[in-house]
PDB file of C-alpha atoms in Angstrom:
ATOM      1  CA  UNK W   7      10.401  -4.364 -30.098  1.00  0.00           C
ATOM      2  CA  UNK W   8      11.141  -7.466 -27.588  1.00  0.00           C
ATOM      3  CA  UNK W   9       8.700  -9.250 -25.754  1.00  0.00           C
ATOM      4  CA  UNK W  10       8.250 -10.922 -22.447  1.00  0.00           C
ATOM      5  CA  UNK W  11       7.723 -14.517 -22.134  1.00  0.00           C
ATOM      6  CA  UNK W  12       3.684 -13.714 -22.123  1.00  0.00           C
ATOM      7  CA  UNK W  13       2.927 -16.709 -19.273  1.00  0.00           C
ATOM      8  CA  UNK W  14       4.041 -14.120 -17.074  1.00  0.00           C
ATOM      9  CA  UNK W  15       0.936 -12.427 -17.501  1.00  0.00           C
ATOM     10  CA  UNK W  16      -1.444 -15.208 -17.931  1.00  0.00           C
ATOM     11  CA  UNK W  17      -4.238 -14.937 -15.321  1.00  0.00           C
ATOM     12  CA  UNK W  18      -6.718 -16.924 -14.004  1.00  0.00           C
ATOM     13  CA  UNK W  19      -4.771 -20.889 -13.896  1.00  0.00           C
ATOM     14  CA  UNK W  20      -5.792 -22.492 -10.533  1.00  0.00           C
ATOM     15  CA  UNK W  21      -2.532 -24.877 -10.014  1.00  0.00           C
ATOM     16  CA  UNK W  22       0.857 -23.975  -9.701  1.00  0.00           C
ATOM     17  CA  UNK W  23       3.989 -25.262  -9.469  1.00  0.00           C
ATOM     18  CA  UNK W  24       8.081 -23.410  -8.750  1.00  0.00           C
ATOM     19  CA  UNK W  25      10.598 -25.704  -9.443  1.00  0.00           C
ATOM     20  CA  UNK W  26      14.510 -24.129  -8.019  1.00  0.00           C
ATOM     21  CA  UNK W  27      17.263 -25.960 -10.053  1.00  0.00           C
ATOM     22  CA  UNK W  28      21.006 -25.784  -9.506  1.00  0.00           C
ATOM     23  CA  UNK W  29      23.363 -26.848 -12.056  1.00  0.00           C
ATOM     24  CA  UNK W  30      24.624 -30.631 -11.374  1.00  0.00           C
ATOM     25  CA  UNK W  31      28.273 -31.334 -10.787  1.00  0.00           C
ATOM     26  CA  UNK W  32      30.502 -30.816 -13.712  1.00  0.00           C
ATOM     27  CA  UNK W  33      27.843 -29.422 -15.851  1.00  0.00           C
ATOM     28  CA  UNK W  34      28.959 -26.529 -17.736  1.00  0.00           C
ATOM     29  CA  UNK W  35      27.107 -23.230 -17.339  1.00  0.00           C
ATOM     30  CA  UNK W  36      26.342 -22.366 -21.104  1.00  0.00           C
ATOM     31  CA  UNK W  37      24.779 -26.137 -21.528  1.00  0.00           C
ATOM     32  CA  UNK W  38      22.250 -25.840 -17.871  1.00  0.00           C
ATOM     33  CA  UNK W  39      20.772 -22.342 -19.636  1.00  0.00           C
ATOM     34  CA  UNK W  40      20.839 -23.625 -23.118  1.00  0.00           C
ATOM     35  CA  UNK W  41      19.111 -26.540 -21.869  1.00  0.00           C
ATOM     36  CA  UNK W  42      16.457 -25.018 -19.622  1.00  0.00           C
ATOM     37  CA  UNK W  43      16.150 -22.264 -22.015  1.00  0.00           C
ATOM     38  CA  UNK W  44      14.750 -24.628 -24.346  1.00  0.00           C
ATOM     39  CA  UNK W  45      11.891 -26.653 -22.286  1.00  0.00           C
ATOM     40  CA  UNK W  46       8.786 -25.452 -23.797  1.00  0.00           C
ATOM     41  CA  UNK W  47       5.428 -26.228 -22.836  1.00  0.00           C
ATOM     42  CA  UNK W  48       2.662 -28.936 -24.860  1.00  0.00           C
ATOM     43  CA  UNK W  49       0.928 -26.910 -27.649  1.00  0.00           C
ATOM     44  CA  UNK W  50      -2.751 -27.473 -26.836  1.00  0.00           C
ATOM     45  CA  UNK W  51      -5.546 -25.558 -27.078  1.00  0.00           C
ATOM     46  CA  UNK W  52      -7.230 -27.034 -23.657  1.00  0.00           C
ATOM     47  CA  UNK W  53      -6.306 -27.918 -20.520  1.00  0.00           C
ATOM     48  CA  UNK W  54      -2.772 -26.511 -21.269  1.00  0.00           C
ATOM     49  CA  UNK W  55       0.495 -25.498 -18.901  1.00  0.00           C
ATOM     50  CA  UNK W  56       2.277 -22.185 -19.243  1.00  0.00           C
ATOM     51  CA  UNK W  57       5.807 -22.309 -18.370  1.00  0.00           C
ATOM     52  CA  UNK W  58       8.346 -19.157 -17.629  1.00  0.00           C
ATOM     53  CA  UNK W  59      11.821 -19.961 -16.832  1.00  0.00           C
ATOM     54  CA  UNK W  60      14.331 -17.166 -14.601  1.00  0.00           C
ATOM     55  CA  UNK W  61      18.148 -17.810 -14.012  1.00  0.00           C
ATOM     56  CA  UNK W  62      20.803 -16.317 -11.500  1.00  0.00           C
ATOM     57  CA  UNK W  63      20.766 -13.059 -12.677  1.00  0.00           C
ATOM     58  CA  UNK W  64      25.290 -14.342 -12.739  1.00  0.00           C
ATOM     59  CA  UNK W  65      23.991 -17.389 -14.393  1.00  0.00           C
ATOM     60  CA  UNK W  66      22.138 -15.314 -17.302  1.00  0.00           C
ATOM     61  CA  UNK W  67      25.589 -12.799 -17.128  1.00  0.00           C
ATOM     62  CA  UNK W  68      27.891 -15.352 -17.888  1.00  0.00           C
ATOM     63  CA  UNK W  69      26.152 -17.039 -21.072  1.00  0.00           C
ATOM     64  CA  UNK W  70      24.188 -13.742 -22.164  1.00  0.00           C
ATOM     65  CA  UNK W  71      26.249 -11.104 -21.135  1.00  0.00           C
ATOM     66  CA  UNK W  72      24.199  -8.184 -23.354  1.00  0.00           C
ATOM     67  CA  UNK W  73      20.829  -9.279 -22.367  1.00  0.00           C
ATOM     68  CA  UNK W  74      21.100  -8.594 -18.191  1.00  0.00           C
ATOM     69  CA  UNK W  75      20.380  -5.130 -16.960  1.00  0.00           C
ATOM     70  CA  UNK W  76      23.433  -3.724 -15.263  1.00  0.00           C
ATOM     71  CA  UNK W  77      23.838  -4.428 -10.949  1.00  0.00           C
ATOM     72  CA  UNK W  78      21.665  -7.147 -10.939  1.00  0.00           C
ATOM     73  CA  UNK W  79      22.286  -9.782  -8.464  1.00  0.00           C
ATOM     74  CA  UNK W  80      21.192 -13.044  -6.385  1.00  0.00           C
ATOM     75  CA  UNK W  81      19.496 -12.828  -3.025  1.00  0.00           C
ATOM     76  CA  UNK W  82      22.763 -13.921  -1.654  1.00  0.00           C
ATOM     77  CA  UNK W  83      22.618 -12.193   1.843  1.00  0.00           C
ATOM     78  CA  UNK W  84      20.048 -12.645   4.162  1.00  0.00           C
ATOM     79  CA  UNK W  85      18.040  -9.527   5.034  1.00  0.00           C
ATOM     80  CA  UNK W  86      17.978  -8.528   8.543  1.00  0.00           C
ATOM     81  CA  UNK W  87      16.216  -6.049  10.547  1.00  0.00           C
ATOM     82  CA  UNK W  88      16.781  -3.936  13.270  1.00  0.00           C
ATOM     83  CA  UNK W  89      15.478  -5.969  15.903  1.00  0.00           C
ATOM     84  CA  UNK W  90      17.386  -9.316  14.121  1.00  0.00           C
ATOM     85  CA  UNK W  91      13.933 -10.857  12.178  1.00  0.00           C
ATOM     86  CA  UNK W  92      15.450 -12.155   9.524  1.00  0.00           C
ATOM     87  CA  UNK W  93      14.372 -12.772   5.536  1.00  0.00           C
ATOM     88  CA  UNK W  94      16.765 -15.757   4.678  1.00  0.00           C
ATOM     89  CA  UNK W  95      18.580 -15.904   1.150  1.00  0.00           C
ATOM     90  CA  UNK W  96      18.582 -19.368  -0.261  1.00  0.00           C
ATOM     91  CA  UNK W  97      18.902 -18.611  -3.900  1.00  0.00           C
ATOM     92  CA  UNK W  98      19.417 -21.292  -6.766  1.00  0.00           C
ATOM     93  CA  UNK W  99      20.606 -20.774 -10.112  1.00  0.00           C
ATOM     94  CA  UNK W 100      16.873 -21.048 -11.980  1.00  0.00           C
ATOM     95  CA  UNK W 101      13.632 -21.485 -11.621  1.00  0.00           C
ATOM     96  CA  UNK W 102      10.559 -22.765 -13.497  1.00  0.00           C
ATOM     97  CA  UNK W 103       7.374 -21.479 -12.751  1.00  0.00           C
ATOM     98  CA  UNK W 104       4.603 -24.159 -14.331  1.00  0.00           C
ATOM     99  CA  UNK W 105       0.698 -23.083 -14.222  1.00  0.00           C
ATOM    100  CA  UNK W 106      -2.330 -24.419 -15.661  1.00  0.00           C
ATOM    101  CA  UNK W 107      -5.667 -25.626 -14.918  1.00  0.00           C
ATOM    102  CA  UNK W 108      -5.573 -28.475 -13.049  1.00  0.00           C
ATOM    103  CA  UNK W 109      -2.600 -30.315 -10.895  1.00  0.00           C
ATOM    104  CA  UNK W 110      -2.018 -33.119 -13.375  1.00  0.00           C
ATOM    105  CA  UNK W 111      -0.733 -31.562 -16.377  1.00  0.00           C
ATOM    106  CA  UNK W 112       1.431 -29.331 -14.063  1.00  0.00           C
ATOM    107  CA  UNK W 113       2.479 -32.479 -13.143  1.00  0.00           C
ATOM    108  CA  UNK W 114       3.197 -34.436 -15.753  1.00  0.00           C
ATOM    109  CA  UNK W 115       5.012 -31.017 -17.914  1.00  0.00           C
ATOM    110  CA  UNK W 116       7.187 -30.776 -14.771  1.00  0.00           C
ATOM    111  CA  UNK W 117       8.378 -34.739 -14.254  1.00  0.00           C
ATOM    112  CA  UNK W 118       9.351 -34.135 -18.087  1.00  0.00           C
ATOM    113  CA  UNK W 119      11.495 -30.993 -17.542  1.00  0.00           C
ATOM    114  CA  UNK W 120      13.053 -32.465 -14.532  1.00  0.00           C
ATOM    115  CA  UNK W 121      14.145 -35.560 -17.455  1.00  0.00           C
ATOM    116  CA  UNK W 122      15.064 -33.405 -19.898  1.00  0.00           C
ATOM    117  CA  UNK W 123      17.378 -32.085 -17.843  1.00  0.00           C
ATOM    118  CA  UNK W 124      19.013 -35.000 -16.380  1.00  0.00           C
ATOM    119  CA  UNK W 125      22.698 -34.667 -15.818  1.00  0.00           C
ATOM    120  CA  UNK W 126      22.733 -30.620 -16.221  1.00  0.00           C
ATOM    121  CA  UNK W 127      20.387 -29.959 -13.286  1.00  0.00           C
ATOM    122  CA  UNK W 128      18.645 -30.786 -10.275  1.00  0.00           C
ATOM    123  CA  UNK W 129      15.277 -29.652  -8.284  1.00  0.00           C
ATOM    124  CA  UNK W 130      17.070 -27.407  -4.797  1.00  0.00           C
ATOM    125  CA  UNK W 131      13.805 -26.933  -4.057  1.00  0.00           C
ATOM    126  CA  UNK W 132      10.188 -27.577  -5.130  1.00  0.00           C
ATOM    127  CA  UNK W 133       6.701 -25.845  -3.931  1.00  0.00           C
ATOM    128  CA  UNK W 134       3.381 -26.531  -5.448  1.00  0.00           C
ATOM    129  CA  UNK W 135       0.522 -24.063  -4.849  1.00  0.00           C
ATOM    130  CA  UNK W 136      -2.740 -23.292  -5.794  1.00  0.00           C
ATOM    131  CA  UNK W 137      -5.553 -20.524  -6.308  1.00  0.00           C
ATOM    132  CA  UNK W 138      -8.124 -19.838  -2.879  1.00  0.00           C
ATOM    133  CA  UNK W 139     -11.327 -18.224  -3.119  1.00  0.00           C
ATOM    134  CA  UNK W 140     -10.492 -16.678  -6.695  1.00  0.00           C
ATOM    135  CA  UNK W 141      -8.444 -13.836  -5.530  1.00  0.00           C
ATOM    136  CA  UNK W 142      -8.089 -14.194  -2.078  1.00  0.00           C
ATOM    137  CA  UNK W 143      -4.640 -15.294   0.023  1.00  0.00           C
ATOM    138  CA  UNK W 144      -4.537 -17.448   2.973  1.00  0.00           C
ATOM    139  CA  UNK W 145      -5.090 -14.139   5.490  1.00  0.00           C
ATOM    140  CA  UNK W 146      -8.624 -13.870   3.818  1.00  0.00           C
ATOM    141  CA  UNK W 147      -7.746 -10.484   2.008  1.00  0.00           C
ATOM    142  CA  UNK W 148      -8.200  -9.718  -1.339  1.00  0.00           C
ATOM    143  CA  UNK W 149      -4.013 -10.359  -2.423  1.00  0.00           C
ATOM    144  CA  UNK W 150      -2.596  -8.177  -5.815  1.00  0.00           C
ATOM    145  CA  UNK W 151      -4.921  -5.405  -5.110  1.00  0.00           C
ATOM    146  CA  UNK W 152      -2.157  -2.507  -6.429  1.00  0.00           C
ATOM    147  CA  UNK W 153      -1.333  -4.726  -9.748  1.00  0.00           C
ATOM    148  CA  UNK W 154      -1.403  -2.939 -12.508  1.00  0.00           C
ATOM    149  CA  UNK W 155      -4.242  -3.672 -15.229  1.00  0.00           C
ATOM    150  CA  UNK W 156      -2.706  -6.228 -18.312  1.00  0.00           C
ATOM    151  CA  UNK W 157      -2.770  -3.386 -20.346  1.00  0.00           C
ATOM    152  CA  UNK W 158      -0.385  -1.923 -18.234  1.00  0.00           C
ATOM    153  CA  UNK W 159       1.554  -3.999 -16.549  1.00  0.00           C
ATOM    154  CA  UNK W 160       4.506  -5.009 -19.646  1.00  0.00           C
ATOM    155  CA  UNK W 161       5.366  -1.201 -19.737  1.00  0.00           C
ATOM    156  CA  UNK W 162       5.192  -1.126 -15.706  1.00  0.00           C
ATOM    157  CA  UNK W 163       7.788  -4.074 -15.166  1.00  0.00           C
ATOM    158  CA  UNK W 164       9.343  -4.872 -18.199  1.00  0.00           C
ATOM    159  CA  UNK W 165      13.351  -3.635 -18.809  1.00  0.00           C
ATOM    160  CA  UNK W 166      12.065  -1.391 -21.838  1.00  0.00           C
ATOM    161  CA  UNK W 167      13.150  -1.368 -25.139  1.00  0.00           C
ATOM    162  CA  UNK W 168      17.022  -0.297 -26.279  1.00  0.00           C
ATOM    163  CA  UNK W 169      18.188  -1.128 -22.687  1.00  0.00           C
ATOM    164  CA  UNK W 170      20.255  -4.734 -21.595  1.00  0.00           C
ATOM    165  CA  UNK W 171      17.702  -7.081 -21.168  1.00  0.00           C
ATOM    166  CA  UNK W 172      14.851  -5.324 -22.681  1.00  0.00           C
ATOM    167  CA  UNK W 173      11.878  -7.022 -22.923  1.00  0.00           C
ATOM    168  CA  UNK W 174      12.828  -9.163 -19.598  1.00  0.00           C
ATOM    169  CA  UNK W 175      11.883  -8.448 -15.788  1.00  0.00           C
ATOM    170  CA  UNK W 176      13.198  -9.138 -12.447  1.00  0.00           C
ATOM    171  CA  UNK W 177      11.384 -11.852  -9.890  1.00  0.00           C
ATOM    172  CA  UNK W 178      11.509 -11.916  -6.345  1.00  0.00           C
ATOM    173  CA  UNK W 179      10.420 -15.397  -5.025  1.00  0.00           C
ATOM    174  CA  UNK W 180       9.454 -15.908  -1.693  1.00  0.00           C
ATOM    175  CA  UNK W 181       8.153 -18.638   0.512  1.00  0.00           C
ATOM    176  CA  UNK W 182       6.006 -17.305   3.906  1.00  0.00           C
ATOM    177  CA  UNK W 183       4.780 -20.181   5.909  1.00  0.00           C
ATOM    178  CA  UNK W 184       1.463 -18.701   7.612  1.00  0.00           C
ATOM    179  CA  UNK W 185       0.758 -19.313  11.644  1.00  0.00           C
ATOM    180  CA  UNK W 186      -2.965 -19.889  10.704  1.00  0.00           C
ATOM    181  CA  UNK W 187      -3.515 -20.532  14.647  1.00  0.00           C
ATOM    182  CA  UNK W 188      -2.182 -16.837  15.791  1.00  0.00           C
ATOM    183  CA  UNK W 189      -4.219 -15.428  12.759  1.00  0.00           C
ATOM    184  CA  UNK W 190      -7.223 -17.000  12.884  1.00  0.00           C
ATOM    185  CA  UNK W 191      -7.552 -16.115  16.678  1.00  0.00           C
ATOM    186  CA  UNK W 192      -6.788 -12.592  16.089  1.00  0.00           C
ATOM    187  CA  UNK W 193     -10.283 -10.300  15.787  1.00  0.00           C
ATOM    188  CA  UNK W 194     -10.999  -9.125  12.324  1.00  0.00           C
ATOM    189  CA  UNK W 195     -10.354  -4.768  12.920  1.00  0.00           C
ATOM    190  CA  UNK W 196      -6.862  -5.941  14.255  1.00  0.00           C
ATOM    191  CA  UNK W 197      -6.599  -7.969  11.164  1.00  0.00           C
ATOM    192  CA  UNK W 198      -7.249  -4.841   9.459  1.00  0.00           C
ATOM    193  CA  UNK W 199      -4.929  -2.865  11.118  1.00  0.00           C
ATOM    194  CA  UNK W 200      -2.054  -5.313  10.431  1.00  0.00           C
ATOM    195  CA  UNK W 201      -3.092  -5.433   6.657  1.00  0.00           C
ATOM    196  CA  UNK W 202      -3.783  -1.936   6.665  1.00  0.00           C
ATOM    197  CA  UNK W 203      -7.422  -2.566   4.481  1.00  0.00           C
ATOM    198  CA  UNK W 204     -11.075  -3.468   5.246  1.00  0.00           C
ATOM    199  CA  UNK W 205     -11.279  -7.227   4.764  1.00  0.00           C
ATOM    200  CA  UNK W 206     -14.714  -7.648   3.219  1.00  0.00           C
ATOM    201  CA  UNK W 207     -14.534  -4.926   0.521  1.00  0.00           C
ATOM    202  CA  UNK W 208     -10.958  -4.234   0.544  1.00  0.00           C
ATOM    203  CA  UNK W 209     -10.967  -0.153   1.007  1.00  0.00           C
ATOM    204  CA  UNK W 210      -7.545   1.625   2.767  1.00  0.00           C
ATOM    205  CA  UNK W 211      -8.018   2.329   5.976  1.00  0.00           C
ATOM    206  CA  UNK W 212      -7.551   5.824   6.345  1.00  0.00           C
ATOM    207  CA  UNK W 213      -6.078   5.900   9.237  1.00  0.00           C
ATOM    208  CA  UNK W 214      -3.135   2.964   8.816  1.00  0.00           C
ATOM    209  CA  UNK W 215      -0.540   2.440  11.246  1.00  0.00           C
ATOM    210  CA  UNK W 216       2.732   2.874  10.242  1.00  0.00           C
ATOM    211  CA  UNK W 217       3.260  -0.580  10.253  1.00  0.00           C
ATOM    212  CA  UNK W 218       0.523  -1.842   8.433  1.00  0.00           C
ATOM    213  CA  UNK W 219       1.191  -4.381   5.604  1.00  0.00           C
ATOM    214  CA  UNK W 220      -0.102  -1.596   3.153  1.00  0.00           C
ATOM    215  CA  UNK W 221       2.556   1.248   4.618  1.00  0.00           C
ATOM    216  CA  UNK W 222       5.621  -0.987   4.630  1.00  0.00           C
ATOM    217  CA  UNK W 223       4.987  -2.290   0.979  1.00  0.00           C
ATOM    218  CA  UNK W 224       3.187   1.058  -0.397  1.00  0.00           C
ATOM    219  CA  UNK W 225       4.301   0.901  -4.129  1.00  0.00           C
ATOM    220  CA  UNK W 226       3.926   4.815  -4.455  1.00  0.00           C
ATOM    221  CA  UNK W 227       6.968   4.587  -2.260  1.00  0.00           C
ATOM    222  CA  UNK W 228       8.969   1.918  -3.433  1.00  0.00           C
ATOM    223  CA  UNK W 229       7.818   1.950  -7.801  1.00  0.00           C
ATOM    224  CA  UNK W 230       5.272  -0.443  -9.143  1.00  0.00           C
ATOM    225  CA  UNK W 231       5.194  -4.547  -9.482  1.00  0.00           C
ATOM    226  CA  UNK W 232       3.419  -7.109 -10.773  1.00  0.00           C
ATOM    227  CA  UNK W 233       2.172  -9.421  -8.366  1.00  0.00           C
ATOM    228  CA  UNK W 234       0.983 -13.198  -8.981  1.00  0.00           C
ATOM    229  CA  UNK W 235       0.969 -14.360  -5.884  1.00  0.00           C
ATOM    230  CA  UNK W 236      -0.186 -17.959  -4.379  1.00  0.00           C
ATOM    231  CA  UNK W 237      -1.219 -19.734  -1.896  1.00  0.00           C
ATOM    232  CA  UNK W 238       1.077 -22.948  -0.930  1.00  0.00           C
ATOM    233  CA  UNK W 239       0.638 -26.241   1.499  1.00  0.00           C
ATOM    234  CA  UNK W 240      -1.627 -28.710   3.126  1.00  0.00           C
ATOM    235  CA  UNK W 241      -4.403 -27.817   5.706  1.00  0.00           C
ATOM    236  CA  UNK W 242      -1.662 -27.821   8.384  1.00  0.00           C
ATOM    237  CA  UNK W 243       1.111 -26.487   7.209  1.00  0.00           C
ATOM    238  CA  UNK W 244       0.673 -23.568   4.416  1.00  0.00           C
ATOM    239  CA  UNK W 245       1.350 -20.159   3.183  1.00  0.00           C
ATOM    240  CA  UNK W 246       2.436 -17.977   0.558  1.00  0.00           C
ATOM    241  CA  UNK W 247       4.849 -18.230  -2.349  1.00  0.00           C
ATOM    242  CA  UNK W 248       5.510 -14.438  -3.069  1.00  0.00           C
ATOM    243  CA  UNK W 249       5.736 -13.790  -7.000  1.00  0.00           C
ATOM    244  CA  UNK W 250       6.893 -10.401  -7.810  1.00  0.00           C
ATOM    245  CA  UNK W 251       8.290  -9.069 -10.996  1.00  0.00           C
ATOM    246  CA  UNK W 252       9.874  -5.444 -11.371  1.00  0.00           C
ATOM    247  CA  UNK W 253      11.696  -3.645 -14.378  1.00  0.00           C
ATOM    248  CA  UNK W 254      14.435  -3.428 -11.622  1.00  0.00           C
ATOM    249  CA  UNK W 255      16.281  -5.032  -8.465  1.00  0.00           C
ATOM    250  CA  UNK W 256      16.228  -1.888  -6.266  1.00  0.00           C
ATOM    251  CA  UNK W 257      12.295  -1.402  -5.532  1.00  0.00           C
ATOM    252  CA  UNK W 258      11.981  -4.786  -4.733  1.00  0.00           C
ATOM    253  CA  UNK W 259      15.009  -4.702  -2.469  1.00  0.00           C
ATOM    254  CA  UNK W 260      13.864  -1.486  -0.611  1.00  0.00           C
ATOM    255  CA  UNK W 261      10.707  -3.256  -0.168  1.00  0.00           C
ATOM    256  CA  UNK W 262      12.238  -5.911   1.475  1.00  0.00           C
ATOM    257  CA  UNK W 263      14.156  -3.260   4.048  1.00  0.00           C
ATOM    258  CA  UNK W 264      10.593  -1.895   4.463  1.00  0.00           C
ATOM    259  CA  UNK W 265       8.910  -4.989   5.395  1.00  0.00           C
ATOM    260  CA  UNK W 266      12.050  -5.857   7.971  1.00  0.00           C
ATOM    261  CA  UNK W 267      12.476  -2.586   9.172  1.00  0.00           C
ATOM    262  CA  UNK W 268      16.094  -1.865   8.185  1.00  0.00           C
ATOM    263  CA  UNK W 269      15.569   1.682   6.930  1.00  0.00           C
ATOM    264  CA  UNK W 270      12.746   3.048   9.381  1.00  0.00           C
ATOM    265  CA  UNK W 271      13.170  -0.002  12.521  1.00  0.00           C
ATOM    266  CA  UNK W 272       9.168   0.069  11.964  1.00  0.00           C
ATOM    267  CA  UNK W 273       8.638  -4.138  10.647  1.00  0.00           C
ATOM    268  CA  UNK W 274       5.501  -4.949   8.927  1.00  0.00           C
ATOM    269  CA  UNK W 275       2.818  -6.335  11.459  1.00  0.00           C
ATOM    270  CA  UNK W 276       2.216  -8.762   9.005  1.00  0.00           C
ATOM    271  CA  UNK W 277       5.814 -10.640   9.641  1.00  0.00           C
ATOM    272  CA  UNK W 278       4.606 -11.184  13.346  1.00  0.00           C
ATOM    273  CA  UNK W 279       2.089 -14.126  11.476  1.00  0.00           C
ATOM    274  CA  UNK W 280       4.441 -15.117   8.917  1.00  0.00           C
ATOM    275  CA  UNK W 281       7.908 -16.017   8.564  1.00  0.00           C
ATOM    276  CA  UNK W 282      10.067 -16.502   5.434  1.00  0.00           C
ATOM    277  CA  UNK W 283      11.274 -19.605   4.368  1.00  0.00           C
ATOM    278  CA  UNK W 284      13.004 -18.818   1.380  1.00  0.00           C
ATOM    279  CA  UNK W 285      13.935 -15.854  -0.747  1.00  0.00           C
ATOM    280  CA  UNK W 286      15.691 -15.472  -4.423  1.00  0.00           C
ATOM    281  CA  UNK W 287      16.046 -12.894  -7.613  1.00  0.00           C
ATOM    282  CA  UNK W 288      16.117 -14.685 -10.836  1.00  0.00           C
ATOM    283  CA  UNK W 289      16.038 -12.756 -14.229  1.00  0.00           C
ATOM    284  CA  UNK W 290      13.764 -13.174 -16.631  1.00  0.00           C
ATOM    285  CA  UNK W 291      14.341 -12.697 -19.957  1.00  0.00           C
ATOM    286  CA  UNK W 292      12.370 -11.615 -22.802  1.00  0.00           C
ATOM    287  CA  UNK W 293      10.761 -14.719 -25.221  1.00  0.00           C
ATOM    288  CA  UNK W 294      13.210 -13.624 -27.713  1.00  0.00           C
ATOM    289  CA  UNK W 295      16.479 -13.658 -25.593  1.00  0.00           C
ATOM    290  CA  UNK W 296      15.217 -16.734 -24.302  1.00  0.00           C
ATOM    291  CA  UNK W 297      14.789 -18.500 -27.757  1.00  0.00           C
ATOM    292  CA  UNK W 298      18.511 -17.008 -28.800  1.00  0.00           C
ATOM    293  CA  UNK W 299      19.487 -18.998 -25.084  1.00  0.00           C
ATOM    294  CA  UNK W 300      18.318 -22.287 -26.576  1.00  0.00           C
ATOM    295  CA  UNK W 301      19.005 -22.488 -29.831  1.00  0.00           C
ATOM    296  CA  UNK W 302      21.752 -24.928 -29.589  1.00  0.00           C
ATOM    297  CA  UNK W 303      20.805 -27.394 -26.950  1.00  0.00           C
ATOM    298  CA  UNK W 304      23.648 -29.651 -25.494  1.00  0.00           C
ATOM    299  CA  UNK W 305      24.406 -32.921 -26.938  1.00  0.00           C
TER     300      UNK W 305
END
C-alpha cells in the first residue's frame, strides 16, 4: 500500500506559505522534479514546517510516466461563464506548499528551497497566508465545513491503490482577492443567502437559493474534497488561497463550471464579492513516488 505525502493532512499550523516555480531556462525537466522532489523539511520535534510539493500534472508525465492518473491536465484555459466572469488559468509547473507554526520557520525553510534550487527553478508566483479565528475565512463563515473527518479523508481523495498514481491526489489552487468593503456592508441574512448557511452556528439554510455558495459547490453533486483552505493578504488587500485536493480532475473541474455558471448560467453569489486571481492543477504524488522522483538529484 502507497501513501500520501501525510503534510497534506496535517491540521491545525497557523502560517502558510505557496510557492509556484517554473523551470529556469535550459534546465532539463527530469533534473527541476528530481530536484524539487528532493527538498525535505528540518527534522524537529517543535516548532517544525511541513512541506508538500505538486508538479504539472505534464511535468510529473514526462519524468514519471506510470505514476499520473490518466487525462490529467494543467489549468491551461481560463474558465468562463455564461455571462463572460471569468476564472483565469495561470498555471506553473510546481508548487510548494510550506506550513508550520509561526511565519519564521516558514520563512527561513522556504529562502532555502528557493537556493537549493538555483539554476533549475524560479518562484512565478508567491502567496503567504495565515489561519483567522481558528476555522473561520475572511467572509466570517465557518470555511471546510463538508471535509471529510482524517479518518476519512486518504480513502476520499487519494488515487487508490493498484491505479497510476496511487497513493497521490489532485490540487486545485486558487487565489480570490475579497472586496471586504461590498461584504462588510452587506446585512448578515443576505450574507447567508449568498453562502447558503447561518453564520453564527453554521446550519444549511433550508431554503437556499440556487445560487448560494453551498448549491453551486454542493459536493453530493460534484464527489467529495479535501479542503485546507486560507486566508491570504494585508488589512487592505486580502482573500483566499483555495486548497483543494480530489482523487480526480473532473469534480473539481465541474465545480469550477458550477461556481461560473457554464453548465446551469446560475454563478455563485459568492463570485459577485470575490474575484479570482489565479488558478492551477498540480499533481501530487504519493511520499513514495515522490522519494523514487528524487533519488538521484542533479549534479
Amino acid at each position: 500500500m502507497v501513501t500520501a505525502q501525510p503534510r497534506i493532512f496535517a491540521l491545525g499550523t497557523a502560517s502558510h506559505a505557496y510557492l509556484e516555480l517554473d523551470a529556469a531556462a535550459g534546465a532539463a525537466r527530469r533534473d527541476v522534479v528530481t530536484a524539487i522532489a528532493s527538498l525535505r523539511e528540518p527534522r524537529t520535534t517543535m516548532g517544525g514546517v511541513n512541506l508538500v510539493a505538486g508538479f504539472r500534472p505534464e511535468l510529473w508525465r514526462d519524468v514519471m510516466p506510470d505514476d499520473v492518473p490518466g487525462g490529467l491536465a494543467g489549468f491551461d484555459a481560463d474558465v468562463v461563464g455564461s455571462d463572460g466572469f471569468t476564472m483565469p488559468a495561470t498555471q506553473h509547473d510546481a508548487v510548494l506548499w510550506l506550513s508550520g507554526s509561526a511565519t519564521d520557520v516558514v520563512f527561513d525553510v522556504g529562502r532555502a528551497a528557493i537556493s537549493a534550487l538555483a539554476g533549475l527553478a524560479v518562484v512565478g508566483a508567491e502567496t503567504s497566508s495565515w489561519s483567522y479565528r481558528h476555522d473561520l475565512d475572511l467572509t466570517g463563515f465557518e470555511d471546510g465545513t463538508e471535509n471529510p473527518s482524517l479518518l476519512e479523508a486518504p480513502g476520499v481523495v487519494l488515487v487508490p491503490d493498484g491505479e497510476p498514481g496511487a497513493g497521490g491526489t489532485v490540487l486545485l489552487l486558487q487565489k480570490w482577492a475579497h472586496d471586504a468593503a461590498a461584504w462588510e456592508s452587506t446585512p448578515r441574512e443576505e450574507q447567508e443567502r449568498v453562502i447558503g448557511r447561518t453564520k453564527l452556528d453554521s446550519v444549511e439554510l433550508e431554503d437556499r437559493p440556487e445560487d448560494s455558495h453551498v448549491a453551486r459547490t454542493d459536493q453530493e453533486d460534484f464527489g467529495d474534497i479535501f479542503r485546507r483552505n486560507t486566508p491570504y493578504g494585508t488589512i487592505t488587500d486580502h482573500g483566499t488561497m483555495f486548497v483543494g485536493f480530489c482523487a480526480a480532475q473532473t469534480p473539481l473541474a465541474a465545480m469550477l463550471d458550477s461556481m461560473a455558471g457554464r453548465t446551469t448560467g446560475v454563478r455563485d453569489a459568492l463570485t459577485r464579492f470575490t474575484e479570482p486571481l489565479s488558478g492551477a492543477y498540480y499533481f501530487v504524488p504519493s511520499g513514495e513516488a515522490l522519494t523514487r522522483a528524487g533519488a538521484t538529484a542533479p549534479g
